[in-house]
Short mmCIF file of C-alpha atoms in Angstrom, two decimals:
data_model
loop_
_atom_site.label_atom_id
_atom_site.label_comp_id
_atom_site.label_asym_id
_atom_site.label_seq_id
_atom_site.Cartn_x
_atom_site.Cartn_y
_atom_site.Cartn_z
CA MET F 6 -8.55 -84.21 33.06
CA ALA F 7 -8.76 -80.64 34.33
CA VAL F 8 -12.21 -79.23 34.99
CA GLN F 9 -13.10 -76.37 32.63
CA PRO F 10 -14.11 -73.03 34.15
CA ALA F 11 -17.78 -72.08 33.88
CA ALA F 12 -17.00 -69.48 31.20
CA ALA F 13 -15.23 -72.12 29.11
CA VAL F 14 -18.23 -74.44 29.37
CA VAL F 15 -20.54 -71.64 28.20
CA LEU F 16 -18.23 -70.80 25.29
CA ASP F 17 -17.95 -74.45 24.28
CA SER F 18 -21.71 -74.98 24.30
CA PHE F 19 -22.24 -71.77 22.35
CA ARG F 20 -19.79 -72.86 19.66
CA GLN F 21 -21.56 -76.20 19.30
CA ALA F 22 -24.96 -74.48 19.11
CA VAL F 23 -23.65 -72.12 16.43
CA TYR F 24 -22.43 -75.07 14.38
CA ASP F 25 -25.83 -76.75 14.67
CA SER F 26 -27.54 -73.52 13.54
CA PHE F 27 -25.78 -73.42 10.17
CA GLU F 28 -28.10 -75.10 7.69
CA ARG F 29 -25.63 -75.39 4.81
CA ARG F 30 -21.80 -75.29 4.63
CA ALA F 31 -21.68 -75.59 8.43
CA ASP F 32 -18.05 -76.77 8.57
CA VAL F 33 -16.75 -73.91 6.45
CA LEU F 34 -18.77 -71.23 8.23
CA CYS F 35 -17.82 -72.51 11.68
CA GLU F 36 -14.13 -72.37 10.81
CA LEU F 37 -14.62 -68.94 9.24
CA VAL F 38 -15.99 -67.61 12.54
CA ASP F 39 -12.90 -68.98 14.31
CA ALA F 40 -10.57 -67.51 11.69
CA VAL F 41 -12.06 -64.03 12.14
CA ALA F 42 -11.69 -64.23 15.92
CA CYS F 43 -8.15 -65.66 15.83
CA ALA F 44 -6.54 -63.95 12.82
CA PRO F 45 -3.41 -61.98 13.76
CA GLY F 46 -3.84 -58.26 13.35
CA ARG F 47 -6.64 -56.72 11.35
CA VAL F 48 -8.69 -58.64 8.82
CA THR F 49 -7.96 -57.08 5.43
CA ASP F 50 -9.52 -59.58 2.99
CA LEU F 51 -11.24 -62.94 2.88
CA ALA F 52 -8.53 -64.90 1.10
CA ARG F 53 -5.98 -64.32 3.86
CA LEU F 54 -8.36 -65.82 6.40
CA SER F 55 -7.88 -69.17 4.66
CA LEU F 56 -4.17 -69.04 5.63
CA THR F 57 -4.87 -69.01 9.36
CA GLU F 58 -4.31 -72.08 11.50
CA GLU F 59 -8.00 -72.22 12.44
CA PHE F 60 -9.17 -72.52 8.81
CA SER F 61 -8.21 -75.93 7.44
CA ARG F 62 -9.71 -75.51 3.97
CA GLY F 63 -8.70 -73.60 0.87
CA HIS F 64 -9.78 -70.13 -0.15
CA GLY F 65 -12.22 -71.58 -2.69
CA ALA F 66 -14.18 -73.26 0.09
CA LEU F 67 -14.25 -69.96 1.96
CA TYR F 68 -15.95 -68.10 -0.88
CA ASP F 69 -18.22 -71.06 -1.56
CA GLY F 70 -19.30 -71.07 2.07
CA LEU F 71 -20.43 -67.44 1.90
CA ASN F 72 -22.08 -67.73 -1.51
CA ALA F 73 -23.80 -71.10 -0.98
CA GLY F 74 -24.05 -71.26 2.80
CA ARG F 75 -27.31 -70.76 4.64
CA VAL F 76 -28.22 -69.85 8.18
CA ASP F 77 -31.45 -69.17 10.05
CA PRO F 78 -31.13 -65.65 11.55
CA GLY F 79 -34.06 -66.31 13.88
CA ARG F 80 -32.37 -69.34 15.40
CA LEU F 81 -29.10 -67.47 15.84
CA GLY F 82 -30.96 -64.55 17.39
CA ASP F 83 -32.58 -66.87 19.92
CA LEU F 84 -29.18 -68.37 20.68
CA VAL F 85 -27.50 -64.99 21.29
CA ALA F 86 -30.44 -63.71 23.38
CA GLY F 87 -30.20 -66.79 25.57
CA LEU F 88 -26.73 -65.80 26.78
CA ALA F 89 -26.03 -63.54 29.74
CA VAL F 90 -27.06 -59.96 28.87
CA PRO F 91 -25.55 -56.92 30.61
CA THR F 92 -27.86 -54.71 32.67
CA MET F 93 -27.81 -51.32 34.36
CA CYS F 94 -29.05 -50.38 37.78
CA GLY F 95 -32.01 -48.01 37.67
CA PRO F 96 -32.99 -45.27 40.13
CA GLU F 97 -35.18 -47.71 42.03
CA GLY F 98 -32.15 -49.94 42.68
CA ARG F 99 -33.21 -52.71 40.30
CA ASP F 100 -31.34 -53.91 37.21
CA ARG F 101 -32.83 -53.38 33.78
CA VAL F 102 -31.82 -54.18 30.22
CA VAL F 103 -30.74 -51.19 28.12
CA LEU F 104 -30.80 -51.62 24.35
CA ALA F 105 -29.26 -49.41 21.69
CA VAL F 106 -30.39 -49.45 18.07
CA ASP F 107 -28.38 -47.85 15.29
CA VAL F 108 -27.62 -48.19 11.59
CA SER F 109 -24.14 -48.80 10.22
CA ASN F 110 -23.36 -48.60 6.50
CA TRP F 111 -21.40 -51.01 4.34
CA LEU F 112 -20.38 -48.64 1.56
CA ARG F 113 -20.20 -50.13 -1.96
CA PRO F 114 -19.90 -47.13 -4.32
CA ASP F 115 -18.19 -49.06 -7.14
CA ALA F 116 -20.27 -52.26 -6.94
CA ALA F 117 -22.50 -51.48 -9.91
CA THR F 118 -23.61 -55.13 -10.25
CA SER F 119 -24.62 -55.53 -6.59
CA PRO F 120 -28.40 -55.35 -6.05
CA ASP F 121 -30.36 -53.81 -3.17
CA ARG F 122 -27.95 -50.93 -2.61
CA SER F 123 -29.33 -47.83 -0.91
CA PHE F 124 -28.14 -44.25 -0.65
CA CYS F 125 -26.23 -44.06 2.66
CA HIS F 126 -25.76 -40.79 4.49
CA VAL F 127 -22.13 -40.56 5.59
CA TYR F 128 -20.67 -37.84 7.81
CA GLY F 129 -17.27 -36.44 6.86
CA ARG F 130 -14.54 -35.40 9.25
CA GLY F 131 -15.11 -31.68 8.81
CA ARG F 132 -18.17 -29.52 9.12
CA SER F 133 -20.64 -29.68 6.22
CA ALA F 134 -18.72 -32.66 4.81
CA ALA F 135 -21.64 -35.10 4.69
CA GLN F 136 -21.93 -37.31 1.60
CA ILE F 137 -24.45 -39.68 0.04
CA ILE F 138 -22.73 -42.92 -1.01
CA PRO F 139 -24.34 -46.15 -2.32
CA GLY F 140 -24.10 -49.16 -0.06
CA TRP F 141 -25.93 -51.60 2.19
CA LYS F 142 -27.47 -50.36 5.43
CA TYR F 143 -27.63 -52.64 8.46
CA SER F 144 -29.65 -52.07 11.62
CA PHE F 145 -28.00 -53.40 14.80
CA VAL F 146 -29.52 -53.93 18.23
CA ALA F 147 -27.15 -54.29 21.18
CA ALA F 148 -27.39 -54.43 24.97
CA LEU F 149 -25.27 -51.81 26.76
CA GLU F 150 -23.15 -52.12 29.87
CA ALA F 151 -22.98 -49.75 32.83
CA GLY F 152 -20.08 -47.33 32.94
CA ALA F 153 -17.62 -46.37 30.24
CA SER F 154 -16.88 -49.47 28.17
CA SER F 155 -16.10 -50.51 24.62
CA TRP F 156 -18.08 -53.73 25.10
CA THR F 157 -21.64 -54.23 23.90
CA ALA F 158 -23.69 -57.40 23.50
CA LEU F 159 -24.83 -57.57 19.87
CA LEU F 160 -28.25 -59.23 19.74
CA ASP F 161 -29.57 -58.83 16.19
CA VAL F 162 -28.80 -57.35 12.78
CA VAL F 163 -31.12 -56.74 9.83
CA ARG F 164 -30.31 -55.34 6.40
CA LEU F 165 -32.49 -52.41 5.36
CA ARG F 166 -33.61 -52.75 1.75
CA PRO F 167 -34.14 -49.70 -0.49
CA ASP F 168 -37.94 -49.99 -0.44
CA ASP F 169 -38.23 -50.63 3.31
CA ASP F 170 -39.93 -48.28 5.71
CA GLU F 171 -37.05 -47.98 8.14
CA THR F 172 -39.29 -47.07 11.07
CA THR F 173 -41.49 -50.12 10.51
CA VAL F 174 -38.48 -52.43 10.10
CA THR F 175 -36.87 -51.04 13.26
CA GLY F 176 -40.11 -51.49 15.17
CA ASP F 177 -40.42 -55.10 14.01
CA GLN F 178 -36.78 -55.75 14.87
CA LEU F 179 -37.15 -54.35 18.39
CA ARG F 180 -40.34 -56.33 18.90
CA VAL F 181 -38.52 -59.55 17.97
CA VAL F 182 -35.53 -58.77 20.21
CA VAL F 183 -37.71 -57.86 23.20
CA GLY F 184 -39.67 -61.07 22.67
CA ARG F 185 -36.48 -63.13 22.61
CA LEU F 186 -35.17 -61.49 25.79
CA SER F 187 -38.49 -62.08 27.53
CA ALA F 188 -38.53 -65.73 26.43
CA ALA F 189 -34.97 -66.14 27.75
CA GLY F 190 -36.00 -64.78 31.17
CA HIS F 191 -34.17 -61.45 30.97
CA TRP F 192 -37.49 -59.65 31.57
CA GLN F 193 -40.45 -60.92 33.53
CA PRO F 194 -43.73 -59.29 34.55
CA GLY F 195 -43.03 -56.90 37.39
CA ASP F 196 -39.50 -56.06 36.25
CA PRO F 197 -38.59 -52.48 35.23
CA ASP F 198 -39.24 -51.67 31.60
CA MET F 199 -36.35 -52.04 29.19
CA LEU F 200 -34.79 -48.84 27.89
CA VAL F 201 -34.12 -48.34 24.18
CA VAL F 202 -31.79 -45.46 23.27
CA MET F 203 -31.39 -44.12 19.75
CA ASP F 204 -30.13 -41.09 17.85
CA SER F 205 -32.06 -38.36 16.08
CA GLY F 206 -32.40 -40.24 12.79
CA TYR F 207 -35.34 -42.28 14.12
CA ASP F 208 -39.00 -41.35 14.22
CA VAL F 209 -39.25 -42.02 17.93
CA VAL F 210 -42.88 -40.89 18.16
CA ARG F 211 -43.93 -43.40 15.52
CA LEU F 212 -41.87 -46.13 17.20
CA ALA F 213 -43.49 -45.34 20.54
CA TRP F 214 -46.89 -45.86 18.92
CA LEU F 215 -45.85 -49.11 17.24
CA LEU F 216 -44.32 -50.52 20.45
CA LYS F 217 -46.83 -49.19 22.96
CA ASP F 218 -47.78 -52.74 24.03
CA LEU F 219 -44.18 -53.72 24.91
CA PRO F 220 -42.40 -53.15 28.25
CA VAL F 221 -40.00 -50.58 26.80
CA VAL F 222 -39.24 -46.89 27.25
CA LEU F 223 -37.77 -45.21 24.17
CA ILE F 224 -35.19 -42.44 24.62
CA ALA F 225 -34.12 -40.54 21.52
CA ARG F 226 -32.26 -37.37 20.71
CA LEU F 227 -34.26 -34.68 18.91
CA ARG F 228 -33.06 -32.05 16.49
CA SER F 229 -32.72 -28.63 18.09
CA ASP F 230 -35.18 -27.03 15.62
CA ARG F 231 -38.22 -29.03 16.71
CA VAL F 232 -41.48 -27.63 18.04
CA LEU F 233 -43.45 -29.55 20.66
CA ARG F 234 -46.76 -28.90 22.36
CA ALA F 235 -47.65 -28.95 26.03
CA PRO F 236 -50.81 -30.65 27.35
CA VAL F 237 -54.07 -28.80 27.06
CA PRO F 238 -54.72 -26.66 30.17
CA ALA F 239 -57.89 -27.10 32.16
CA ARG F 240 -60.89 -25.36 30.60
CA ARG F 241 -62.66 -22.60 32.40
CA PRO F 242 -66.25 -23.27 33.43
CA GLY F 243 -68.75 -22.19 30.81
CA THR F 244 -66.31 -22.25 27.87
CA MET F 245 -68.10 -23.07 24.65
CA GLY F 246 -66.90 -24.80 21.50
CA ARG F 247 -64.79 -27.82 20.72
CA PRO F 248 -61.97 -28.38 23.23
CA PRO F 249 -58.45 -27.90 21.84
CA LYS F 250 -56.29 -30.93 21.18
CA HIS F 251 -52.88 -29.34 21.75
CA GLY F 252 -51.57 -26.96 24.38
CA PRO F 253 -49.04 -24.11 24.16
CA ARG F 254 -46.07 -24.39 21.81
CA LEU F 255 -42.51 -25.05 22.95
CA THR F 256 -39.94 -23.97 20.37
CA MET F 257 -36.55 -25.35 21.30
CA LYS F 258 -34.67 -22.40 19.82
CA ASP F 259 -36.83 -19.80 21.59
CA PRO F 260 -36.46 -19.85 25.40
CA ASP F 261 -39.34 -17.40 25.70
CA THR F 262 -41.74 -20.18 24.69
CA TRP F 263 -40.54 -22.63 27.32
CA PRO F 264 -43.08 -23.24 30.07
CA ALA F 265 -42.16 -23.83 33.69
CA ALA F 266 -40.11 -27.01 33.98
CA ALA F 267 -41.36 -29.93 36.01
CA HIS F 268 -37.85 -30.90 37.12
CA VAL F 269 -34.37 -29.32 37.08
CA THR F 270 -31.36 -31.37 38.15
CA SER F 271 -27.66 -30.59 38.40
CA ASN F 272 -24.90 -33.20 38.61
CA ALA F 273 -21.11 -32.94 38.68
CA THR F 274 -19.38 -35.18 36.13
CA ALA F 275 -15.67 -35.81 35.68
CA ARG F 276 -15.74 -35.57 31.87
CA TYR F 277 -18.33 -32.89 31.13
CA GLY F 278 -18.27 -30.69 34.23
CA THR F 279 -21.65 -29.74 35.66
CA ALA F 280 -24.51 -31.38 33.76
CA THR F 281 -27.88 -29.63 34.06
CA ALA F 282 -31.04 -31.44 32.98
CA THR F 283 -34.38 -29.68 32.57
CA GLY F 284 -37.50 -31.81 32.17
CA TRP F 285 -41.02 -31.04 30.91
CA ASP F 286 -43.78 -33.59 31.37
CA ARG F 287 -46.43 -34.69 28.83
CA MET F 288 -44.85 -33.01 25.80
CA HIS F 289 -45.88 -34.20 22.34
CA THR F 290 -45.55 -33.38 18.66
CA VAL F 291 -48.42 -32.48 16.35
CA LEU F 292 -48.89 -35.33 13.89
CA ASN F 293 -49.92 -34.71 10.28
CA ARG F 294 -51.78 -37.10 8.02
CA ARG F 295 -48.88 -37.72 5.70
CA GLY F 296 -46.03 -40.19 5.38
CA ALA F 297 -46.43 -43.07 7.80
CA TRP F 298 -49.63 -41.55 9.22
CA GLU F 299 -51.33 -41.12 5.84
CA GLN F 300 -53.13 -44.47 6.04
CA HIS F 301 -54.15 -44.04 9.68
CA ASP F 302 -57.93 -44.53 9.51
CA GLN F 303 -58.70 -43.01 12.92
CA ASP F 304 -58.04 -39.68 14.59
CA LEU F 305 -54.34 -39.02 14.90
CA PRO F 306 -53.19 -39.88 18.42
CA VAL F 307 -51.54 -37.57 20.91
CA ILE F 308 -48.37 -39.40 22.00
CA GLU F 309 -47.03 -37.75 25.13
CA GLY F 310 -43.63 -38.13 26.71
CA THR F 311 -40.97 -36.41 28.78
CA LEU F 312 -38.85 -33.72 27.12
CA ILE F 313 -35.32 -33.32 28.53
CA ARG F 314 -32.82 -30.56 27.82
CA LEU F 315 -29.27 -31.52 28.78
CA SER F 316 -26.51 -28.93 28.95
CA VAL F 317 -22.93 -29.45 30.09
CA GLU F 318 -20.02 -27.14 30.85
CA ARG F 319 -17.54 -28.64 28.43
CA LEU F 320 -16.94 -31.31 25.82
CA PRO F 321 -13.61 -32.77 24.70
CA GLY F 322 -12.22 -30.31 22.16
CA GLU F 323 -15.22 -27.96 22.34
CA ARG F 324 -15.46 -25.03 24.74
CA ASP F 325 -19.04 -23.98 24.09
CA PRO F 326 -21.08 -27.20 23.75
CA LYS F 327 -24.62 -27.03 22.48
CA PRO F 328 -27.44 -28.49 24.56
CA VAL F 329 -28.89 -31.90 23.73
CA TRP F 330 -32.65 -32.42 23.57
CA LEU F 331 -34.05 -35.83 24.46
CA TRP F 332 -37.55 -37.28 24.39
CA ALA F 333 -38.59 -40.27 26.49
CA SER F 334 -41.78 -42.18 25.74
CA THR F 335 -43.05 -42.07 29.31
CA THR F 336 -44.80 -39.48 31.45
CA ALA F 337 -44.71 -38.53 35.13
CA ALA F 338 -40.96 -39.17 35.29
CA THR F 339 -39.28 -38.37 38.58
CA THR F 340 -36.08 -36.39 39.05
CA ASP F 341 -34.04 -39.58 39.51
CA GLU F 342 -35.57 -41.10 36.38
CA ILE F 343 -34.68 -38.03 34.30
CA ASP F 344 -31.05 -38.27 35.43
CA HIS F 345 -31.12 -41.99 34.66
CA TYR F 346 -32.50 -41.37 31.16
CA TRP F 347 -29.89 -38.87 30.03
CA SER F 348 -26.99 -40.78 31.61
CA THR F 349 -28.22 -43.94 29.89
CA PHE F 350 -28.43 -42.13 26.57
CA LEU F 351 -24.73 -41.22 26.84
CA ARG F 352 -23.93 -44.95 26.95
CA ARG F 353 -25.33 -45.20 23.40
CA PHE F 354 -21.97 -44.04 22.07
CA ASP F 355 -20.43 -47.33 23.24
CA LEU F 356 -22.05 -48.85 20.17
CA GLU F 357 -19.79 -46.65 18.03
CA HIS F 358 -16.78 -48.43 19.53
CA THR F 359 -18.34 -51.73 18.50
CA PHE F 360 -18.86 -50.51 14.93
CA ARG F 361 -15.24 -49.38 14.79
CA LEU F 362 -14.10 -52.81 15.97
CA LEU F 363 -16.29 -54.62 13.44
CA LYS F 364 -15.02 -52.53 10.54
CA GLN F 365 -11.40 -51.78 11.37
CA VAL F 366 -10.35 -54.95 13.24
CA LEU F 367 -12.72 -57.78 12.30
CA GLY F 368 -12.99 -56.56 8.69
CA TRP F 369 -16.78 -56.49 8.39
CA THR F 370 -16.88 -54.19 5.36
CA ARG F 371 -13.62 -55.31 3.74
CA PRO F 372 -14.82 -58.18 1.47
CA MET F 373 -15.94 -57.26 -2.04
CA LEU F 374 -19.00 -59.49 -2.05
CA ARG F 375 -21.46 -59.08 -4.89
CA GLY F 376 -24.65 -60.57 -3.51
CA PRO F 377 -26.48 -59.09 -0.51
CA GLN F 378 -27.30 -62.61 0.74
CA ALA F 379 -23.58 -63.37 1.06
CA ALA F 380 -23.13 -60.01 2.78
CA ASP F 381 -25.89 -60.90 5.26
CA LEU F 382 -24.22 -64.22 6.03
CA TRP F 383 -20.82 -62.58 6.46
CA THR F 384 -22.39 -60.01 8.82
CA TRP F 385 -23.70 -62.81 11.01
CA VAL F 386 -20.25 -64.43 10.96
CA ILE F 387 -18.81 -61.17 12.30
CA LEU F 388 -21.54 -60.93 14.96
CA LEU F 389 -20.85 -64.49 16.10
CA ALA F 390 -17.11 -63.86 16.26
CA HIS F 391 -17.73 -60.77 18.38
CA THR F 392 -20.00 -62.79 20.67
CA GLN F 393 -17.29 -65.42 21.17
CA LEU F 394 -14.87 -62.68 22.18
CA ARG F 395 -17.42 -61.40 24.70
CA LEU F 396 -17.85 -64.86 26.18
CA ALA F 397 -14.06 -65.28 26.39
CA ARG F 398 -13.56 -62.16 28.55
CA PRO F 399 -13.25 -64.10 31.85
CA LEU F 400 -10.73 -66.47 30.25
CA ALA F 401 -8.43 -63.93 28.56
CA ALA F 402 -5.03 -62.80 29.76
CA ASP F 403 -3.40 -59.52 28.81
CA GLN F 404 -1.29 -60.19 25.73
CA ARG F 405 -0.17 -56.59 25.34
CA LEU F 406 2.29 -55.13 22.90
CA PRO F 407 5.47 -53.54 24.30
CA TRP F 408 4.08 -50.02 23.99
CA GLN F 409 0.69 -50.81 25.53
CA ARG F 410 -0.08 -50.26 29.20
CA PRO F 411 -0.91 -53.28 31.33
CA GLN F 412 -4.60 -53.81 32.04
CA PRO F 413 -6.29 -56.02 34.62
CA PRO F 414 -8.37 -58.86 33.14
CA ALA F 415 -11.65 -57.12 34.01
CA LEU F 416 -10.71 -54.06 31.90
CA LEU F 417 -9.48 -55.79 28.75
CA THR F 418 -10.89 -54.30 25.56
CA PRO F 419 -12.29 -56.46 22.74
CA ALA F 420 -9.03 -56.07 20.80
CA ARG F 421 -7.00 -57.21 23.83
CA VAL F 422 -9.24 -60.25 24.31
CA ARG F 423 -8.89 -61.08 20.61
CA ALA F 424 -5.09 -61.01 20.96
CA ASP F 425 -5.32 -63.87 23.47
CA PHE F 426 -8.20 -65.72 21.80
CA PRO F 427 -5.97 -68.09 19.75
CA ARG F 428 -4.68 -69.53 23.03
CA ILE F 429 -8.21 -69.91 24.36
CA HIS F 430 -9.33 -71.45 21.07
CA ARG F 431 -6.79 -74.27 21.38
CA THR F 432 -8.54 -75.45 24.55
CA MET F 433 -12.00 -75.43 22.96
CA ASN F 434 -13.76 -78.22 21.15
CA ARG F 435 -13.90 -77.88 17.37
CA PRO F 436 -17.32 -78.85 16.02
CA ALA F 437 -16.30 -78.61 12.36
CA ALA F 438 -15.36 -81.84 10.63
CA ALA F 439 -12.02 -82.35 8.92
CA PRO F 440 -11.95 -81.29 5.24
CA LYS F 441 -12.33 -83.95 2.59
CA PRO F 442 -9.68 -84.21 -0.15
CA SER F 443 -10.76 -82.63 -3.41
CA ARG F 444 -9.42 -81.06 -6.57
CA PRO F 445 -10.31 -77.67 -8.02
CA GLY F 446 -12.79 -77.54 -10.86
CA PRO F 447 -11.72 -77.02 -14.48
CA GLY F 448 -12.90 -73.41 -14.60
CA ARG F 449 -13.64 -71.57 -17.82
CA PRO F 450 -11.85 -73.06 -20.85
CA PRO F 451 -8.94 -70.95 -22.15
CA GLY F 452 -9.95 -68.44 -24.79
CA ARG F 453 -13.67 -68.50 -23.97
CA LYS F 454 -15.14 -65.21 -22.79
CA ASN F 455 -17.78 -64.69 -20.14
CA ASN F 456 -21.05 -64.29 -22.04
CA ARG F 457 -23.20 -64.05 -18.88
CA LYS F 458 -22.08 -60.79 -17.41
CA ALA F 459 -23.88 -59.53 -14.35
CA PRO F 460 -26.40 -56.74 -15.07
CA ILE F 461 -25.98 -53.22 -13.77
CA GLN F 462 -28.21 -52.74 -10.73
CA PRO F 463 -29.98 -49.48 -9.82
CA VAL F 464 -29.31 -47.72 -6.53
CA GLY F 465 -32.12 -46.76 -4.19
CA LYS F 466 -35.78 -47.54 -4.61
CA THR F 467 -36.72 -49.57 -7.67
CA PRO F 468 -39.99 -48.56 -9.40
CA THR F 469 -42.69 -51.21 -9.37
CA GLY F 470 -45.51 -51.90 -11.81
#
């Protein structure tokens, strides 16, 4: 018997651990994960997955598995975090974990009977084409790789309910993920802090306060209309009165208000031309006692960080690119750290490639599921299928189409690995048991109507009391 490569052993053990993590309908769900990863072409609907070679049951069992199946997300999260996680080399020459957090929407505008739908902000293709569409919002956390890549390591996913405080939920999710990575040995005392990159939709200042006890540095993009404050200058001897809490203002749109920068760097890039980064140390926003800070029973804190203005010569398809403003939740950053922060932030867009793969290839948002619990289970099925593809990268060969360029094994995209995954799957152990013979149920008697119609569910926050 031939000895399996190390990557095959890891993939085999992961598949067995996934099967053991399913608490109900384990056989169906395990085969459903395989069907998603091995289905030819794009996944367009659930029923067609039951026709694949990897799914040995009927389409009724498939829907029953999603509606009646059960899984422990915490156990699956521990399992995924225990795998090898990509890292990036920092300015000090040591590897560190870089996480990206973002929200992706599962739009359900016509699902009037589906509960827990929220109003999702969707960007159109043209300018000023944004829309608000009902759907389910999911928060993903992924580890990023160094260099341009369409691969990310998905670590956790949580559905945001209409009445959730998204900042609090995101903070709790990051705390859980960082704890899992630390327990798995991906971070130990003395290692560089993990980096967490995010877009402008997050309250990064609030998150920095909630996660101040964790070994993380948050890097987020800010809107270009923000106003920040510099640290309070030293007081002159003999000055009377209460000392000020905030220093001079920095208005991003008004260069006349910008103080002297602590660091200015310039780097030549192949894609964007010359990239110039300007950094200001100990910049903070003025907090108001409203919203999330309304119940804060002490004096509002001053949360300082490093403000970075990044400008480039060109962008693809845009001759006059606008500068990008970033805020990092750390102070006294060096010139090398500032360059590392903004270059790491650009890797955040790799997560968009993952979302495109989940939706357009693996069919994450294609099923017309009614219940959010079934949608949560299906989302974890997609995440596990993507993780199996990631583990199969060292085993995959280039099964390209005639019009595709050849690629070395190290540069295969997730879609290319998926094209060869059916061959890899045939060499793997199959934890799921063989289906038992059964007959379909009688169904609703002819001529009898459905007298238990599903109620119409509201969209957005539901009033309480």
